[in-house]
Amino acid sequence: MSFLKILGALLVACSGIFVARSLNSAQRGKLRQLNGVIAFLRFMETNIDAYSMPLPEILKRCPREIYADCGYSEDNPPSVVKDIFDACMLLDGELRRLLDEFSC
């Protein structure tokens, strides 16, 4: 009887740990995409301020690592900013709305 209680307690503890790790992993993915979006916006701002570079040229010169962090996984650089923000599948709610308004 006590063996079953110990086994039950272990199952509850293991399931709690599993849920916590799953939630942590999801939040880590959201944070990575958010950091990618911030890095892209900083890259864009720097190139506009320093070089007066047009947007198509900025999109061509942006490092692939930034695109990957945003969730954009295609080989060719995007043609419009909206393509990058549409690739950010983990971002939700208010942030998604702001990015959609920014990219119009």
Coordinates of N, CA and C in Angstrom, one line a residue:
M1 N 0.8 -1.2 0.0 CA 0.0 0.0 0.0 C 0.9 1.3 0.0
S2 N 1.9 1.3 0.8 CA 2.7 2.5 0.9 C 3.6 2.6 -0.4
F3 N 3.8 1.5 -1.1 CA 4.5 1.6 -2.3 C 3.7 2.3 -3.4
L4 N 2.4 2.1 -3.4 CA 1.5 2.8 -4.3 C 1.5 4.3 -4.0
K5 N 1.5 4.6 -2.8 CA 1.5 6.1 -2.4 C 2.7 6.7 -2.8
I6 N 3.9 6.1 -2.6 CA 5.1 6.7 -3.1 C 5.2 6.8 -4.6
L7 N 4.7 5.7 -5.3 CA 4.7 5.8 -6.7 C 3.8 6.9 -7.2
G8 N 2.6 7.1 -6.6 CA 1.7 8.2 -7.0 C 2.3 9.5 -6.7
A9 N 3.0 9.7 -5.6 CA 3.7 11.0 -5.3 C 4.8 11.2 -6.3
L10 N 5.5 10.2 -6.7 CA 6.5 10.4 -7.7 C 5.9 10.8 -9.1
L11 N 4.8 10.2 -9.5 CA 4.2 10.5 -10.7 C 3.7 11.9 -10.7
V12 N 3.1 12.4 -9.6 CA 2.6 13.8 -9.5 C 3.8 14.7 -9.6
A13 N 4.9 14.4 -8.9 CA 6.1 15.3 -9.0 C 6.7 15.3 -10.4
C14 N 6.8 14.2 -11.0 CA 7.3 14.1 -12.4 C 6.5 14.9 -13.4
S15 N 5.2 14.8 -13.2 CA 4.3 15.5 -14.1 C 4.4 17.0 -13.9
G16 N 4.5 17.4 -12.7 CA 4.7 18.8 -12.4 C 6.0 19.4 -13.0
I17 N 7.1 18.6 -12.9 CA 8.4 19.0 -13.5 C 8.2 19.1 -15.0
F18 N 7.6 18.1 -15.6 CA 7.4 18.1 -17.0 C 6.6 19.3 -17.5
V19 N 5.5 19.7 -16.8 CA 4.7 20.8 -17.2 C 5.6 22.1 -17.1
A20 N 6.3 22.2 -16.0 CA 7.1 23.4 -15.8 C 8.2 23.6 -16.9
R21 N 8.8 22.5 -17.2 CA 9.8 22.5 -18.3 C 9.2 22.9 -19.7
S22 N 8.0 22.3 -19.9 CA 7.4 22.6 -21.2 C 7.0 24.1 -21.3
L23 N 6.5 24.7 -20.2 CA 6.2 26.1 -20.2 C 7.4 26.9 -20.3
N24 N 8.5 26.5 -19.7 CA 9.7 27.3 -19.7 C 10.3 27.3 -21.2
S25 N 10.2 26.1 -21.8 CA 10.7 26.0 -23.2 C 9.9 26.9 -24.1
A26 N 8.5 27.0 -23.9 CA 7.7 27.8 -24.8 C 8.0 29.3 -24.5
Q27 N 8.2 29.7 -23.3 CA 8.6 31.1 -23.0 C 10.0 31.4 -23.6
R28 N 10.9 30.5 -23.5 CA 12.2 30.7 -24.1 C 12.1 31.0 -25.6
G29 N 11.3 30.2 -26.3 CA 11.1 30.5 -27.7 C 10.5 31.8 -28.0
K30 N 9.5 32.3 -27.2 CA 8.9 33.6 -27.4 C 10.0 34.7 -27.2
L31 N 10.8 34.5 -26.1 CA 11.8 35.5 -25.8 C 12.9 35.5 -27.0
R32 N 13.2 34.4 -27.5 CA 14.2 34.4 -28.7 C 13.6 35.2 -29.9
Q33 N 12.3 34.9 -30.2 CA 11.7 35.7 -31.3 C 11.6 37.1 -31.0
L34 N 11.2 37.5 -29.8 CA 11.1 38.9 -29.4 C 12.5 39.6 -29.5
N35 N 13.5 38.9 -29.0 CA 14.9 39.5 -29.2 C 15.3 39.6 -30.6
G36 N 14.8 38.7 -31.5 CA 15.1 38.8 -32.9 C 14.4 40.0 -33.5
V37 N 13.2 40.2 -33.2 CA 12.4 41.3 -33.7 C 13.1 42.6 -33.2
I38 N 13.5 42.7 -32.0 CA 14.2 43.9 -31.5 C 15.5 44.1 -32.2
A39 N 16.3 43.0 -32.5 CA 17.5 43.2 -33.2 C 17.3 43.6 -34.6
F40 N 16.2 43.1 -35.3 CA 15.9 43.6 -36.6 C 15.5 45.0 -36.6
L41 N 14.7 45.5 -35.7 CA 14.3 46.9 -35.7 C 15.5 47.8 -35.4
R42 N 16.4 47.3 -34.5 CA 17.7 48.1 -34.3 C 18.5 48.2 -35.5
F43 N 18.7 47.1 -36.2 CA 19.4 47.0 -37.5 C 18.8 48.0 -38.5
M44 N 17.5 47.9 -38.6 CA 16.8 48.8 -39.6 C 17.0 50.3 -39.2
E45 N 16.9 50.6 -37.9 CA 17.0 52.0 -37.5 C 18.4 52.5 -37.7
T46 N 19.4 51.7 -37.4 CA 20.8 52.1 -37.6 C 21.1 52.3 -39.1
N47 N 20.6 51.5 -40.0 CA 20.9 51.7 -41.4 C 20.2 52.8 -42.0
I48 N 19.0 53.1 -41.4 CA 18.3 54.3 -41.9 C 18.9 55.6 -41.4
D49 N 19.3 55.6 -40.1 CA 19.9 56.8 -39.5 C 21.3 57.1 -40.1
A50 N 22.1 56.1 -40.2 CA 23.5 56.3 -40.5 C 23.8 56.4 -42.0
Y51 N 23.0 55.6 -42.8 CA 23.3 55.5 -44.2 C 22.2 55.9 -45.1
S52 N 21.0 56.3 -44.5 CA 19.8 56.6 -45.3 C 19.5 55.5 -46.3
M53 N 19.7 54.3 -45.9 CA 19.5 53.2 -46.8 C 18.0 52.9 -47.0
P54 N 17.6 52.6 -48.2 CA 16.2 52.2 -48.5 C 15.9 50.9 -47.9
L55 N 14.6 50.6 -47.7 CA 14.2 49.4 -47.1 C 14.6 48.1 -47.8
P56 N 14.4 48.1 -49.2 CA 14.8 46.9 -49.8 C 16.3 46.5 -49.6
E57 N 17.1 47.5 -49.6 CA 18.6 47.3 -49.4 C 18.8 46.8 -47.9
I58 N 18.1 47.3 -47.0 CA 18.2 46.9 -45.6 C 17.8 45.4 -45.5
L59 N 16.8 45.0 -46.1 CA 16.3 43.6 -46.1 C 17.3 42.7 -46.7
K60 N 18.0 43.2 -47.7 CA 19.1 42.3 -48.4 C 20.3 42.2 -47.5
R61 N 20.6 43.2 -46.7 CA 21.9 43.2 -45.9 C 21.7 42.7 -44.5
C62 N 20.5 42.5 -44.1 CA 20.3 42.0 -42.7 C 20.8 40.6 -42.6
P63 N 21.6 40.4 -41.5 CA 22.2 39.0 -41.3 C 21.1 37.9 -41.2
R64 N 21.4 36.8 -41.7 CA 20.4 35.7 -41.6 C 20.1 35.2 -40.2
E65 N 21.1 35.5 -39.3 CA 20.9 35.1 -37.9 C 19.7 35.9 -37.3
I66 N 19.6 37.1 -37.7 CA 18.5 37.9 -37.2 C 17.2 37.4 -37.7
Y67 N 17.1 37.1 -39.0 CA 15.9 36.5 -39.6 C 15.6 35.2 -38.9
A68 N 16.6 34.3 -38.7 CA 16.3 33.1 -38.0 C 15.8 33.2 -36.6
D69 N 16.3 34.2 -35.9 CA 15.8 34.5 -34.5 C 14.3 35.0 -34.6
C70 N 13.9 35.7 -35.6 CA 12.6 36.1 -35.8 C 11.6 35.0 -36.2
G71 N 12.2 33.9 -36.7 CA 11.4 32.8 -37.1 C 11.3 32.7 -38.6
Y72 N 11.9 33.5 -39.3 CA 11.9 33.5 -40.8 C 12.9 32.5 -41.3
S73 N 12.5 31.5 -42.0 CA 13.4 30.4 -42.3 C 13.6 30.2 -43.8
E74 N 13.2 31.1 -44.6 CA 13.4 30.9 -46.1 C 14.8 31.3 -46.5
D75 N 15.3 30.8 -47.6 CA 16.6 31.0 -48.0 C 16.8 32.5 -48.5
N76 N 15.8 33.0 -49.3 CA 16.0 34.3 -49.8 C 15.5 35.4 -48.8
P77 N 16.1 36.5 -48.8 CA 15.7 37.6 -47.9 C 14.3 38.0 -48.2
P78 N 13.5 38.4 -47.2 CA 12.1 38.8 -47.5 C 12.1 40.1 -48.4
S79 N 11.0 40.2 -49.1 CA 10.8 41.4 -49.9 C 10.2 42.6 -49.2
V80 N 9.4 42.2 -48.2 CA 8.7 43.3 -47.3 C 8.9 42.9 -45.9
V81 N 8.7 43.9 -45.0 CA 8.9 43.7 -43.6 C 7.8 42.8 -43.0
K82 N 6.6 42.9 -43.6 CA 5.5 42.0 -43.1 C 5.8 40.6 -43.2
D83 N 6.6 40.1 -44.1 CA 7.0 38.7 -44.2 C 7.8 38.3 -43.0
I84 N 8.6 39.1 -42.4 CA 9.4 38.8 -41.2 C 8.5 38.7 -40.0
F85 N 7.6 39.7 -39.9 CA 6.7 39.7 -38.7 C 5.7 38.6 -38.8
D86 N 5.3 38.2 -40.0 CA 4.3 37.1 -40.2 C 5.0 35.7 -39.7
A87 N 6.3 35.7 -39.9 CA 7.0 34.5 -39.5 C 7.2 34.3 -38.0
C88 N 6.9 35.3 -37.2 CA 7.0 35.3 -35.8 C 5.7 34.6 -35.2
M89 N 5.6 33.3 -35.2 CA 4.4 32.6 -34.9 C 4.2 32.5 -33.3
L90 N 5.3 32.7 -32.6 CA 5.2 32.5 -31.1 C 4.7 33.8 -30.4
L91 N 4.8 34.9 -31.1 CA 4.3 36.2 -30.5 C 2.8 36.3 -30.5
D92 N 2.3 36.9 -29.5 CA 0.8 36.9 -29.4 C 0.2 38.3 -29.0
G93 N -1.1 38.4 -29.1 CA -1.8 39.5 -28.6 C -1.4 40.9 -29.1
E94 N -1.1 41.8 -28.1 CA -0.9 43.2 -28.4 C 0.4 43.3 -29.2
L95 N 1.4 42.5 -29.0 CA 2.6 42.7 -29.7 C 2.4 42.3 -31.2
R96 N 1.6 41.3 -31.5 CA 1.3 40.9 -32.8 C 0.5 42.1 -33.5
R97 N -0.4 42.7 -32.8 CA -1.1 43.8 -33.4 C -0.2 45.0 -33.7
L98 N 0.7 45.3 -32.8 CA 1.6 46.4 -33.1 C 2.5 46.1 -34.2
L99 N 3.0 44.9 -34.4 CA 3.9 44.6 -35.5 C 3.1 44.6 -36.8
D100 N 1.9 44.2 -36.8 CA 1.1 44.2 -38.0 C 0.8 45.7 -38.4
E101 N 0.6 46.6 -37.5 CA 0.4 48.0 -37.8 C 1.7 48.6 -38.3
F102 N 2.8 48.2 -37.7 CA 4.1 48.8 -38.1 C 4.4 48.4 -39.5
S103 N 4.1 47.2 -39.9 CA 4.5 46.7 -41.2 C 3.6 47.1 -42.4
C104 N 2.5 47.7 -42.1 CA 1.6 48.2 -43.2 C 2.1 49.3 -44.0

